Amino acid sequence: MKDKPILRYTANERSNHWAVAILFFMAALSGLALFHPALFWLSHLFGGGPWTRILHPFMGVLMFVLFLGLVIRFWRANILTANDRLWLRRVDRVMRNEEQGVPPVGKYNAGQKLLFWTLLLCMLVLLLSGVVIWRAYFSQYFGIGGIRLATLLHALAAFVLVLSIIVHIYAGIWIKGSVGAMVHGWVSRAWAKKHHGLWYREVTGEDRSDSHIGKKG
Amino acid sequence: MASQDIIARSATTTLPPSVRQQEEVAKLIDTSKCIGCKACQVACSEWNELRDEVGHSLGTYDNPQDLSAETWTLMRFTEHENTVGNLEWLIRKDGCMHCADPGCLKACPSPGAIIQHANGIVDFNQDHCIGCGYCITGCPFNIPRISQKDHKAYKCTLCSDRVAVGLEPACVKTCPTGAIVFGSKADMKEHAAERIVDLKSRGFEQAGLYDPDGVGGTHVMYVLHHADQPQLYAGLPNQPVISPLVGLWKGMSKPLALLAMGAAVLAGFFHYVRIGPQRIEDDEHPAGKDPSVREVDPAVHVFDPSNPGAQGEDRP
């Protein structure tokens, strides 16, 4: 029974995640089309420039609403703890695939938690600034100074969001087994023990007397 | 106009074909000669086949109240009480200034929707316009307007179609007092200088030319009796520049952000190549062993096989 996998994400959680992911890609690609001339060709994916301009804000709003679903599901597990500070101090070891001295983590490690809060902040800034620069419906209620500031903040938040998602995607490629967690929901017990030791103990009720720290070099 | 006459093109990072030399043109509007007859508004409307909605009088001569997608030029009337207590009726023909450094063109994300001709005219190509309104965000003079009919941006073209065939703009042609003149920018500056000498001799000490450096000079210039206070003329900006916020947004941040995103992807790739993925190592991986052989993991002290999923779903 030792190799029985553990369910990490339910079908609803997975669907919610991928709905946000799809909308992120659509909003990001259409936004990048308007951000840099070298990427304007991306507007053809959405039916041309005017359609890109029309669709982008709706995709963004929908992404935000669905992201709130993820926030409600996962915010508790993303509260930073004292343990996370140590993890962050040793993030260089994590990056080198070393495990010695890296504290065992719960459902999410400190990097994942920071990503979660960064995404939330970016999405909030994107939503609020996006409303201000939404010419068709809302810009007439704002002054030109506010519109200019919102435009810059929108680009900045989008930039941070895209960078964060690049890190997020790479982490999924790097840590074998984590994509499966979000695709079919299950992780192996070894995966859970190795990457989320405290969470593994929590969900299995196993009392692991040997600490993960220093188990191997 | 031939494509060789375009010296700047929106959302285009290489030079457009621009080897032909053309003289810069300019329209000079002498506010001291303007009588506010609005013939220029009518001529603009006629030449460009524009018919704005008939609005309402709100107690001023400004009609319509503001520029729109169908009103590309507008007389703005200001009642100004000068230092000796006399009323001065300052009338300014508002419209696109045709900046040498156009904020609209800088902000526009659609390739070729805004172009700048070698003669200085900044023109919108509505066929390429996507209706995002970034030109409004970029403009230091609050000129472009998005049509509610087709969601395209419009503004004064300086009658680029007329100028291309050697005619003056329609407003210039019709002005009954000669307050609007058109020619090469050099000639217009010379003409303005004569006008300013005349105005100064008649008591307007601060008379001067409005050709603001902050936007590289403009191809629509004003002779103002109070050139030290351009804001008197219905809020003509004193030192117009492309907003630093717009400069940052459409300046260095564009290539740097793109570079950073590319670098992040490359960093991930090379991390994978150099450090490699994190796999579950064989000694940690129980799979592959004979499931019929029950092994006792010394790390596991309590596990109830009859109720394995009891806490599997219990998480925040």
Short mmCIF file of C-alpha atoms in Angstrom, two decimals:
data_model
loop_
_atom_site.label_atom_id
_atom_site.label_comp_id
_atom_site.label_asym_id
_atom_site.label_seq_id
_atom_site.Cartn_x
_atom_site.Cartn_y
_atom_site.Cartn_z
CA MET A 1 0.00 0.00 0.00
CA LYS A 2 3.05 2.19 0.28
CA ASP A 3 2.88 3.14 -3.39
CA LYS A 4 -0.71 4.25 -3.36
CA PRO A 5 -0.79 7.75 -4.84
CA ILE A 6 -2.18 10.78 -3.05
CA LEU A 7 -4.82 13.09 -4.48
CA ARG A 8 -3.31 16.59 -4.48
CA TYR A 9 -5.96 18.46 -6.47
CA THR A 10 -9.64 17.64 -6.91
CA ALA A 11 -11.32 17.81 -10.30
CA ASN A 12 -12.84 21.19 -9.43
CA GLU A 13 -9.51 22.61 -8.34
CA ARG A 14 -7.84 21.37 -11.50
CA SER A 15 -10.57 22.74 -13.74
CA ASN A 16 -10.43 26.08 -11.99
CA HIS A 17 -6.66 26.20 -12.41
CA TRP A 18 -6.72 25.39 -16.11
CA ALA A 19 -9.54 27.79 -16.84
CA VAL A 20 -7.42 30.54 -15.33
CA ALA A 21 -4.39 29.29 -17.23
CA ILE A 22 -6.20 29.34 -20.58
CA LEU A 23 -7.54 32.83 -19.95
CA PHE A 24 -4.11 33.96 -18.81
CA PHE A 25 -2.62 32.84 -22.11
CA MET A 26 -5.32 34.58 -24.09
CA ALA A 27 -5.09 37.81 -22.09
CA ALA A 28 -1.29 37.74 -22.07
CA LEU A 29 -0.92 37.08 -25.80
CA SER A 30 -3.46 39.76 -26.72
CA GLY A 31 -1.89 42.18 -24.23
CA LEU A 32 1.61 41.55 -25.51
CA ALA A 33 0.33 42.23 -29.03
CA LEU A 34 -0.53 45.75 -27.92
CA PHE A 35 2.60 46.15 -25.79
CA HIS A 36 5.42 45.82 -28.29
CA PRO A 37 5.37 46.26 -32.08
CA ALA A 38 7.45 43.09 -32.47
CA LEU A 39 4.52 41.14 -31.02
CA PHE A 40 1.68 42.88 -32.85
CA TRP A 41 1.34 39.81 -35.08
CA LEU A 42 -0.14 38.02 -32.06
CA SER A 43 -3.26 40.12 -32.64
CA HIS A 44 -3.98 37.87 -35.65
CA LEU A 45 -4.64 35.04 -33.19
CA PHE A 46 -7.67 36.97 -32.03
CA GLY A 47 -9.02 38.10 -35.39
CA GLY A 48 -6.98 41.26 -35.93
CA GLY A 49 -6.20 44.47 -34.09
CA PRO A 50 -9.72 45.71 -33.37
CA TRP A 51 -10.88 42.29 -32.14
CA THR A 52 -7.81 42.06 -29.93
CA ARG A 53 -8.68 45.44 -28.46
CA ILE A 54 -12.32 44.43 -27.96
CA LEU A 55 -11.66 40.98 -26.46
CA HIS A 56 -8.63 41.64 -24.25
CA PRO A 57 -10.44 43.38 -21.37
CA PHE A 58 -13.21 40.79 -21.25
CA MET A 59 -10.66 37.99 -21.09
CA GLY A 60 -8.88 39.86 -18.32
CA VAL A 61 -12.00 40.36 -16.23
CA LEU A 62 -12.97 36.71 -16.64
CA MET A 63 -9.47 35.62 -15.67
CA PHE A 64 -9.69 37.75 -12.53
CA VAL A 65 -13.06 36.33 -11.52
CA LEU A 66 -11.88 32.75 -12.01
CA PHE A 67 -8.64 33.51 -10.21
CA LEU A 68 -10.71 34.55 -7.21
CA GLY A 69 -11.90 30.95 -7.16
CA LEU A 70 -8.31 29.80 -6.78
CA VAL A 71 -7.73 32.41 -4.09
CA ILE A 72 -10.72 31.18 -2.09
CA ARG A 73 -9.56 27.57 -2.47
CA PHE A 74 -5.89 28.04 -1.68
CA TRP A 75 -5.24 31.21 0.29
CA ARG A 76 -5.08 29.44 3.64
CA ALA A 77 -2.39 27.07 2.46
CA ASN A 78 -0.36 30.03 1.20
CA ILE A 79 0.02 31.95 4.45
CA LEU A 80 3.71 32.46 5.05
CA THR A 81 5.20 30.91 8.17
CA ALA A 82 8.53 31.20 9.99
CA ASN A 83 9.61 27.99 8.32
CA ASP A 84 9.31 29.72 4.95
CA ARG A 85 12.01 32.20 5.83
CA LEU A 86 14.53 29.45 6.29
CA TRP A 87 13.42 27.90 3.01
CA LEU A 88 13.90 31.21 1.22
CA ARG A 89 17.34 31.65 2.73
CA ARG A 90 18.25 28.25 1.33
CA VAL A 91 16.59 28.75 -2.03
CA ASP A 92 20.00 28.60 -3.70
CA ARG A 93 20.27 24.97 -2.55
CA VAL A 94 16.80 24.28 -3.86
CA MET A 95 17.88 25.71 -7.19
CA ARG A 96 20.82 23.31 -7.28
CA ASN A 97 18.58 20.31 -6.54
CA GLU A 98 20.28 19.94 -3.15
CA GLU A 99 18.17 18.87 -0.24
CA GLN A 100 20.54 19.13 2.68
CA GLY A 101 19.48 21.91 5.01
CA VAL A 102 16.29 22.66 3.10
CA PRO A 103 13.45 22.46 5.62
CA PRO A 104 10.50 20.20 4.79
CA VAL A 105 7.51 22.17 3.57
CA GLY A 106 3.76 21.90 3.83
CA LYS A 107 1.37 21.91 0.93
CA TYR A 108 3.27 24.81 -0.61
CA ASN A 109 6.85 25.93 -0.30
CA ALA A 110 7.77 29.57 0.25
CA GLY A 111 8.39 30.12 -3.46
CA GLN A 112 4.93 28.88 -4.35
CA LYS A 113 3.41 31.05 -1.62
CA LEU A 114 5.22 34.16 -2.82
CA LEU A 115 4.07 33.38 -6.35
CA PHE A 116 0.48 33.09 -5.12
CA TRP A 117 0.51 36.51 -3.45
CA THR A 118 2.39 38.10 -6.36
CA LEU A 119 -0.23 36.80 -8.77
CA LEU A 120 -3.02 38.12 -6.59
CA LEU A 121 -1.42 41.56 -6.35
CA CYS A 122 -0.75 41.71 -10.10
CA MET A 123 -4.30 40.66 -10.91
CA LEU A 124 -5.73 43.33 -8.62
CA VAL A 125 -3.57 46.04 -10.20
CA LEU A 126 -4.43 44.75 -13.67
CA LEU A 127 -8.15 44.79 -12.95
CA LEU A 128 -8.24 48.26 -11.43
CA SER A 129 -5.90 49.88 -13.97
CA GLY A 130 -7.56 47.97 -16.77
CA VAL A 131 -10.94 49.47 -15.94
CA VAL A 132 -9.43 52.97 -16.10
CA ILE A 133 -7.97 52.41 -19.58
CA TRP A 134 -11.03 50.56 -20.94
CA ARG A 135 -11.95 53.23 -23.48
CA ALA A 136 -15.23 51.76 -24.62
CA TYR A 137 -16.91 51.93 -21.22
CA PHE A 138 -14.98 53.56 -18.42
CA SER A 139 -12.21 55.93 -19.51
CA GLN A 140 -14.56 58.89 -19.74
CA TYR A 141 -14.89 58.82 -15.93
CA PHE A 142 -11.16 59.37 -15.39
CA GLY A 143 -8.76 62.25 -15.99
CA ILE A 144 -5.89 62.03 -18.42
CA GLY A 145 -3.34 61.87 -15.58
CA GLY A 146 -5.09 58.88 -14.06
CA ILE A 147 -5.35 57.17 -17.43
CA ARG A 148 -1.63 57.63 -18.10
CA LEU A 149 -0.71 56.29 -14.66
CA ALA A 150 -3.10 53.36 -15.04
CA THR A 151 -1.63 52.55 -18.46
CA LEU A 152 1.87 52.37 -17.03
CA LEU A 153 0.77 50.35 -13.99
CA HIS A 154 -1.16 47.97 -16.24
CA ALA A 155 1.95 47.31 -18.32
CA LEU A 156 4.11 46.93 -15.20
CA ALA A 157 1.72 44.51 -13.46
CA ALA A 158 1.35 42.51 -16.66
CA PHE A 159 5.13 42.31 -16.99
CA VAL A 160 5.50 41.01 -13.41
CA LEU A 161 2.63 38.58 -13.98
CA VAL A 162 4.14 37.17 -17.18
CA LEU A 163 7.55 36.77 -15.52
CA SER A 164 5.92 35.03 -12.54
CA ILE A 165 4.08 32.65 -14.81
CA ILE A 166 7.29 31.86 -16.71
CA VAL A 167 8.82 30.89 -13.35
CA HIS A 168 5.66 28.94 -12.44
CA ILE A 169 5.67 26.99 -15.70
CA TYR A 170 9.37 26.26 -15.48
CA ALA A 171 8.98 25.00 -11.92
CA GLY A 172 6.39 22.57 -13.24
CA ILE A 173 8.79 21.33 -15.91
CA TRP A 174 11.70 21.17 -13.50
CA ILE A 175 10.00 19.34 -10.63
CA LYS A 176 8.96 16.08 -12.23
CA GLY A 177 5.56 14.91 -11.10
CA SER A 178 4.04 18.30 -10.40
CA VAL A 179 2.37 18.70 -13.79
CA GLY A 180 0.58 15.42 -13.16
CA ALA A 181 -0.69 16.81 -9.88
CA MET A 182 -2.50 19.53 -11.80
CA VAL A 183 -3.50 17.40 -14.82
CA HIS A 184 -4.91 14.22 -13.27
CA GLY A 185 -4.67 15.26 -9.64
CA TRP A 186 -2.50 12.49 -8.19
CA VAL A 187 1.05 12.52 -6.89
CA SER A 188 3.14 9.58 -5.77
CA ARG A 189 3.82 9.17 -2.10
CA ALA A 190 7.54 9.53 -2.80
CA TRP A 191 6.87 12.83 -4.56
CA ALA A 192 4.83 14.15 -1.68
CA LYS A 193 7.41 13.01 0.85
CA LYS A 194 10.28 14.54 -1.10
CA HIS A 195 8.76 17.90 -2.00
CA HIS A 196 6.10 18.52 0.62
CA GLY A 197 7.13 16.46 3.62
CA LEU A 198 4.94 18.20 6.16
CA TRP A 199 1.93 18.02 3.89
CA TYR A 200 2.62 14.33 3.28
CA ARG A 201 2.58 13.70 7.01
CA GLU A 202 -0.56 15.75 7.37
CA VAL A 203 -2.57 13.94 4.69
CA THR A 204 -1.32 10.43 5.46
CA GLY A 205 -1.13 10.77 9.19
CA GLU A 206 2.26 9.13 9.04
CA ASP A 207 4.58 10.12 11.80
CA ARG A 208 7.98 10.36 10.27
CA SER A 209 10.57 10.15 12.99
CA ASP A 210 13.45 10.72 10.61
CA SER A 211 13.57 14.29 9.47
CA HIS A 212 13.86 14.93 5.79
CA ILE A 213 16.73 17.25 6.54
CA GLY A 214 20.03 15.56 6.01
CA LYS A 215 18.52 12.37 4.72
CA LYS A 216 20.66 12.57 1.65
CA GLY A 217 23.18 14.94 0.21
CA MET B 1 0.93 60.66 -50.88
CA ALA B 2 3.87 58.58 -51.96
CA SER B 3 5.11 56.18 -49.32
CA GLN B 4 8.61 57.66 -49.56
CA ASP B 5 7.33 60.74 -47.81
CA ILE B 6 6.72 59.01 -44.49
CA ILE B 7 9.39 59.64 -41.86
CA ALA B 8 7.75 57.98 -38.86
CA ARG B 9 5.22 55.19 -38.55
CA SER B 10 3.47 54.00 -35.41
CA ALA B 11 4.50 50.66 -33.85
CA THR B 12 7.33 50.30 -36.33
CA THR B 13 10.86 49.81 -35.07
CA THR B 14 12.69 50.30 -38.35
CA LEU B 15 12.84 53.41 -40.53
CA PRO B 16 10.13 53.74 -43.13
CA PRO B 17 11.28 54.65 -46.65
CA SER B 18 12.21 58.27 -46.19
CA VAL B 19 15.06 59.28 -48.46
CA ARG B 20 13.20 62.04 -50.24
CA GLN B 21 13.78 65.48 -48.85
CA GLN B 22 10.70 67.57 -48.34
CA GLU B 23 10.30 71.00 -46.95
CA GLU B 24 8.53 71.21 -43.63
CA VAL B 25 5.21 72.96 -43.82
CA ALA B 26 3.36 74.84 -41.13
CA LYS B 27 0.05 76.50 -40.50
CA LEU B 28 0.30 79.76 -38.62
CA ILE B 29 -2.74 80.92 -36.67
CA ASP B 30 -2.61 84.55 -35.64
CA THR B 31 -4.96 84.85 -32.65
CA SER B 32 -4.67 88.65 -32.81
CA LYS B 33 -6.30 88.67 -36.24
CA CYS B 34 -9.02 86.13 -35.53
CA ILE B 35 -12.56 87.47 -35.37
CA GLY B 36 -14.17 84.19 -34.30
CA CYS B 37 -16.36 83.81 -37.38
CA LYS B 38 -15.92 80.01 -37.46
CA ALA B 39 -15.53 79.97 -41.24
CA CYS B 40 -12.57 77.65 -40.66
CA GLN B 41 -14.81 75.20 -38.77
CA VAL B 42 -17.29 75.24 -41.64
CA ALA B 43 -14.59 74.85 -44.28
CA CYS B 44 -13.11 71.92 -42.38
CA SER B 45 -16.51 70.31 -42.10
CA GLU B 46 -17.18 70.82 -45.81
CA TRP B 47 -13.85 69.70 -47.20
CA ASN B 48 -13.67 66.64 -44.99
CA GLU B 49 -17.37 65.76 -45.42
CA LEU B 50 -18.03 65.91 -41.69
CA ARG B 51 -21.38 66.79 -40.17
CA ASP B 52 -21.32 66.83 -36.40
CA GLU B 53 -24.56 66.72 -34.44
CA VAL B 54 -26.22 70.05 -33.87
CA GLY B 55 -25.68 70.56 -30.15
CA HIS B 56 -26.99 73.00 -27.56
CA SER B 57 -25.83 76.44 -26.60
CA LEU B 58 -24.43 76.38 -23.10
CA GLY B 59 -23.97 80.13 -22.81
CA THR B 60 -20.71 80.49 -24.70
CA TYR B 61 -19.82 80.89 -28.33
CA ASP B 62 -18.05 77.51 -28.32
CA ASN B 63 -20.09 75.37 -30.64
CA PRO B 64 -19.86 72.44 -30.53
CA GLN B 65 -18.61 72.26 -26.97
CA ASP B 66 -15.62 70.12 -27.74
CA LEU B 67 -13.65 68.49 -30.50
CA SER B 68 -15.11 65.20 -31.66
CA ALA B 69 -14.61 62.56 -34.29
CA GLU B 70 -16.64 64.86 -36.57
CA THR B 71 -15.27 68.19 -35.41
CA TRP B 72 -11.56 68.36 -36.12
CA THR B 73 -11.14 72.04 -35.45
CA LEU B 74 -12.96 74.27 -32.98
CA MET B 75 -12.92 77.93 -32.05
CA ARG B 76 -12.46 78.25 -28.30
CA PHE B 77 -13.53 81.59 -26.82
CA THR B 78 -12.06 83.00 -23.60
CA GLU B 79 -13.10 86.21 -21.90
CA HIS B 80 -9.96 87.52 -20.23
CA GLU B 81 -9.76 90.60 -18.02
CA ASN B 82 -6.34 92.15 -18.46
CA THR B 83 -4.27 94.03 -15.87
CA VAL B 84 -5.86 97.41 -16.65
CA GLY B 85 -9.34 95.97 -16.27
CA ASN B 86 -10.25 95.71 -19.93
CA LEU B 87 -11.94 92.72 -21.46
CA GLU B 88 -9.92 90.78 -24.00
CA TRP B 89 -11.74 88.24 -26.10
CA LEU B 90 -9.15 85.57 -26.77
CA ILE B 91 -10.17 83.23 -29.55
CA ARG B 92 -8.10 80.21 -30.40
CA LYS B 93 -8.68 77.78 -33.21
CA ASP B 94 -8.03 74.43 -31.52
CA GLY B 95 -7.01 71.28 -33.33
CA CYS B 96 -4.09 68.99 -33.95
CA MET B 97 -0.73 70.75 -33.57
CA HIS B 98 1.15 68.26 -35.79
CA CYS B 99 4.04 67.88 -33.34
CA ALA B 100 7.51 67.08 -34.63
CA ASP B 101 7.63 64.53 -31.77
CA PRO B 102 4.03 63.28 -31.74
CA GLY B 103 2.84 61.65 -28.52
CA CYS B 104 -0.01 59.93 -30.35
CA LEU B 105 2.38 58.20 -32.72
CA LYS B 106 4.65 57.18 -29.86
CA ALA B 107 1.75 55.60 -27.98
CA CYS B 108 -0.03 53.91 -30.89
CA PRO B 109 0.30 50.08 -30.83
CA SER B 110 -0.95 49.44 -34.36
CA PRO B 111 1.65 49.51 -37.14
CA GLY B 112 0.92 52.27 -39.62
CA ALA B 113 -2.20 53.61 -37.95
CA ILE B 114 -0.40 56.90 -37.34
CA ILE B 115 2.20 58.23 -39.74
CA GLN B 116 4.30 61.35 -39.93
CA HIS B 117 4.98 62.78 -43.35
CA ALA B 118 8.31 64.33 -44.25
CA ASN B 119 6.58 67.70 -44.50
CA GLY B 120 5.63 67.39 -40.83
CA ILE B 121 1.98 66.39 -41.13
CA VAL B 122 0.89 63.75 -38.60
CA ASP B 123 -1.90 61.70 -40.09
CA PHE B 124 -4.17 58.95 -38.80
CA ASN B 125 -4.89 56.00 -41.04
CA GLN B 126 -8.25 54.85 -39.72
CA ASP B 127 -7.99 51.67 -41.77
CA HIS B 128 -5.24 50.48 -39.40
CA CYS B 129 -6.71 52.03 -36.26
CA ILE B 130 -7.82 49.47 -33.66
CA GLY B 131 -9.66 51.95 -31.44
CA CYS B 132 -7.64 51.47 -28.26
CA GLY B 133 -7.36 55.20 -27.53
CA TYR B 134 -3.65 55.11 -26.74
CA CYS B 135 -3.23 58.17 -29.01
CA ILE B 136 -5.45 60.12 -26.59
CA THR B 137 -3.27 58.92 -23.71
CA GLY B 138 -0.15 60.04 -25.55
CA CYS B 139 -1.31 63.41 -26.87
CA PRO B 140 -0.13 66.43 -24.83
CA PHE B 141 -2.86 68.63 -26.40
CA ASN B 142 -5.96 66.46 -25.85
CA ILE B 143 -6.83 66.30 -29.54
CA PRO B 144 -7.71 62.81 -30.87
CA ARG B 145 -11.27 61.60 -30.42
CA ILE B 146 -12.68 58.12 -30.86
CA SER B 147 -15.84 57.92 -32.91
CA GLN B 148 -18.78 56.23 -31.25
CA LYS B 149 -19.89 55.06 -34.69
CA ASP B 150 -16.85 53.11 -35.84
CA HIS B 151 -14.53 53.23 -32.78
CA LYS B 152 -11.69 54.74 -34.77
CA ALA B 153 -9.65 57.77 -33.76
CA TYR B 154 -9.97 60.99 -35.75
CA LYS B 155 -8.33 64.41 -35.76
CA CYS B 156 -7.23 67.21 -38.09
CA THR B 157 -5.20 65.93 -41.04
CA LEU B 158 -3.82 69.39 -41.88
CA CYS B 159 -5.66 68.59 -45.11
CA SER B 160 -2.86 66.23 -46.07
CA ASP B 161 -4.84 65.38 -49.22
CA ARG B 162 -4.92 69.05 -50.28
CA VAL B 163 -1.33 69.76 -49.26
CA ALA B 164 -0.15 66.73 -51.24
CA VAL B 165 -1.37 68.36 -54.44
CA GLY B 166 -0.07 71.81 -53.62
CA LEU B 167 -3.18 73.36 -52.07
CA GLU B 168 -3.41 75.02 -48.68
CA PRO B 169 -5.63 73.49 -45.97
CA ALA B 170 -9.34 74.29 -46.27
CA CYS B 171 -9.38 76.45 -43.12
CA VAL B 172 -6.54 78.56 -44.49
CA LYS B 173 -8.27 78.97 -47.82
CA THR B 174 -11.46 80.26 -46.24
CA CYS B 175 -10.17 82.52 -43.44
CA PRO B 176 -11.55 85.99 -44.27
CA THR B 177 -9.06 87.99 -42.18
CA GLY B 178 -5.89 86.18 -43.09
CA ALA B 179 -5.50 85.03 -39.50
CA ILE B 180 -4.59 81.55 -40.77
CA VAL B 181 -1.73 81.29 -43.22
CA PHE B 182 0.11 78.30 -44.59
CA GLY B 183 3.52 77.71 -46.13
CA SER B 184 6.95 76.38 -45.34
CA LYS B 185 7.72 76.33 -41.65
CA ALA B 186 10.62 78.73 -42.18
CA ASP B 187 8.42 81.21 -44.04
CA MET B 188 5.74 80.98 -41.37
CA LYS B 189 8.25 81.75 -38.64
CA GLU B 190 9.41 84.75 -40.60
CA HIS B 191 5.85 85.91 -41.09
CA ALA B 192 5.17 85.40 -37.37
CA ALA B 193 8.22 87.47 -36.45
CA GLU B 194 6.84 90.40 -38.44
CA ARG B 195 3.48 90.03 -36.75
CA ILE B 196 5.09 89.96 -33.32
CA VAL B 197 7.02 93.17 -34.03
CA ASP B 198 3.75 94.79 -35.03
CA LEU B 199 1.93 93.54 -31.92
CA LYS B 200 4.70 94.70 -29.62
CA SER B 201 4.59 98.14 -31.22
CA ARG B 202 0.91 98.24 -30.35
CA GLY B 203 1.36 97.51 -26.67
CA PHE B 204 1.40 93.70 -26.51
CA GLU B 205 4.81 93.45 -24.89
CA GLN B 206 4.58 89.70 -24.40
CA ALA B 207 3.45 88.89 -27.93
CA GLY B 208 5.24 85.87 -29.30
CA LEU B 209 5.22 82.67 -31.30
CA TYR B 210 3.92 79.41 -29.89
CA ASP B 211 6.08 76.63 -31.34
CA PRO B 212 6.81 74.56 -28.22
CA ASP B 213 10.21 72.87 -28.00
CA GLY B 214 8.95 70.19 -25.62
CA VAL B 215 7.35 68.33 -28.53
CA GLY B 216 10.12 69.23 -30.97
CA GLY B 217 8.20 72.19 -32.33
CA THR B 218 4.83 71.98 -34.04
CA HIS B 219 3.57 72.30 -37.59
CA VAL B 220 0.62 74.33 -36.40
CA MET B 221 1.86 77.47 -34.67
CA TYR B 222 0.13 80.36 -32.96
CA VAL B 223 0.92 84.04 -32.75
CA LEU B 224 -0.27 84.93 -29.24
CA HIS B 225 -0.62 88.42 -27.76
CA HIS B 226 0.22 86.84 -24.40
CA ALA B 227 2.84 84.29 -25.33
CA ASP B 228 4.02 84.28 -21.69
CA GLN B 229 0.61 82.90 -20.65
CA PRO B 230 -0.56 80.45 -23.30
CA GLN B 231 -2.89 78.84 -20.75
CA LEU B 232 -5.11 81.95 -21.05
CA TYR B 233 -6.15 80.69 -24.46
CA ALA B 234 -8.61 78.02 -23.27
CA GLY B 235 -5.87 76.06 -21.54
CA LEU B 236 -3.23 75.91 -24.25
CA PRO B 237 -0.41 74.03 -22.45
CA ASN B 238 2.45 76.20 -21.26
CA GLN B 239 5.24 73.66 -21.69
CA PRO B 240 3.72 70.72 -23.54
CA VAL B 241 5.75 67.52 -23.45
CA ILE B 242 4.93 63.89 -23.92
CA SER B 243 4.05 62.84 -20.36
CA PRO B 244 6.97 61.09 -18.63
CA LEU B 245 4.53 58.29 -17.77
CA VAL B 246 3.88 57.78 -21.48
CA GLY B 247 7.59 58.14 -22.18
CA LEU B 248 8.38 55.37 -19.70
CA TRP B 249 5.56 53.16 -20.91
CA LYS B 250 6.41 53.46 -24.59
CA GLY B 251 10.12 54.17 -24.21
CA MET B 252 12.75 52.01 -22.56
CA SER B 253 10.31 49.76 -20.74
CA LYS B 254 9.10 48.19 -23.99
CA PRO B 255 12.39 46.63 -25.18
CA LEU B 256 13.65 46.00 -21.64
CA ALA B 257 10.49 44.15 -20.63
CA LEU B 258 10.63 42.04 -23.76
CA LEU B 259 14.29 41.29 -23.10
CA ALA B 260 13.56 40.33 -19.49
CA MET B 261 10.80 37.94 -20.52
CA GLY B 262 13.06 36.32 -23.09
CA ALA B 263 15.88 36.13 -20.54
CA ALA B 264 13.57 34.44 -18.02
CA VAL B 265 12.67 31.74 -20.52
CA LEU B 266 16.35 31.25 -21.43
CA ALA B 267 17.32 31.14 -17.75
CA GLY B 268 14.83 28.34 -17.23
CA PHE B 269 16.10 26.47 -20.25
CA PHE B 270 19.72 26.66 -19.16
CA HIS B 271 18.85 25.77 -15.59
CA TYR B 272 17.30 22.60 -16.96
CA VAL B 273 20.32 21.93 -19.14
CA ARG B 274 22.91 22.58 -16.43
CA ILE B 275 21.21 21.50 -13.19
CA GLY B 276 18.57 19.24 -14.58
CA PRO B 277 15.13 18.18 -13.47
CA GLN B 278 14.22 17.00 -10.00
CA ARG B 279 13.12 13.42 -10.28
CA ILE B 280 12.09 11.02 -7.60
CA GLU B 281 15.20 8.87 -7.21
CA ASP B 282 14.93 5.12 -7.32
CA ASP B 283 15.67 4.59 -3.65
CA GLU B 284 12.79 6.91 -2.85
CA HIS B 285 10.53 5.44 -5.48
CA PRO B 286 8.53 2.46 -4.32
CA ALA B 287 7.03 1.78 -7.74
CA GLY B 288 8.35 -1.19 -9.69
CA LYS B 289 8.53 -3.46 -6.72
CA ASP B 290 6.39 -6.52 -6.48
CA PRO B 291 3.15 -5.34 -4.94
CA SER B 292 2.49 -8.79 -3.57
CA VAL B 293 5.48 -8.46 -1.29
CA ARG B 294 4.53 -6.40 1.70
CA GLU B 295 7.44 -4.40 2.97
CA VAL B 296 7.49 -2.58 6.22
CA ASP B 297 8.73 0.94 5.97
CA PRO B 298 10.36 1.78 9.28
CA ALA B 299 9.37 5.39 8.75
CA VAL B 300 5.72 4.47 8.78
CA HIS B 301 4.33 3.71 12.19
CA VAL B 302 0.64 4.34 11.76
CA PHE B 303 -1.30 3.64 8.60
CA ASP B 304 -4.75 2.24 8.35
CA PRO B 305 -5.13 0.44 4.99
CA SER B 306 -8.87 0.15 5.41
CA ASN B 307 -9.21 3.89 5.45
CA PRO B 308 -6.41 5.21 3.29
CA GLY B 309 -8.04 8.30 1.86
CA ALA B 310 -9.40 9.55 5.14
CA GLN B 311 -7.33 12.68 5.12
CA GLY B 312 -6.46 12.81 1.47
CA GLU B 313 -9.08 15.40 0.62
CA ASP B 314 -8.93 17.27 3.87
CA ARG B 315 -7.00 20.37 3.08
CA PRO B 316 -7.67 24.07 3.01
#
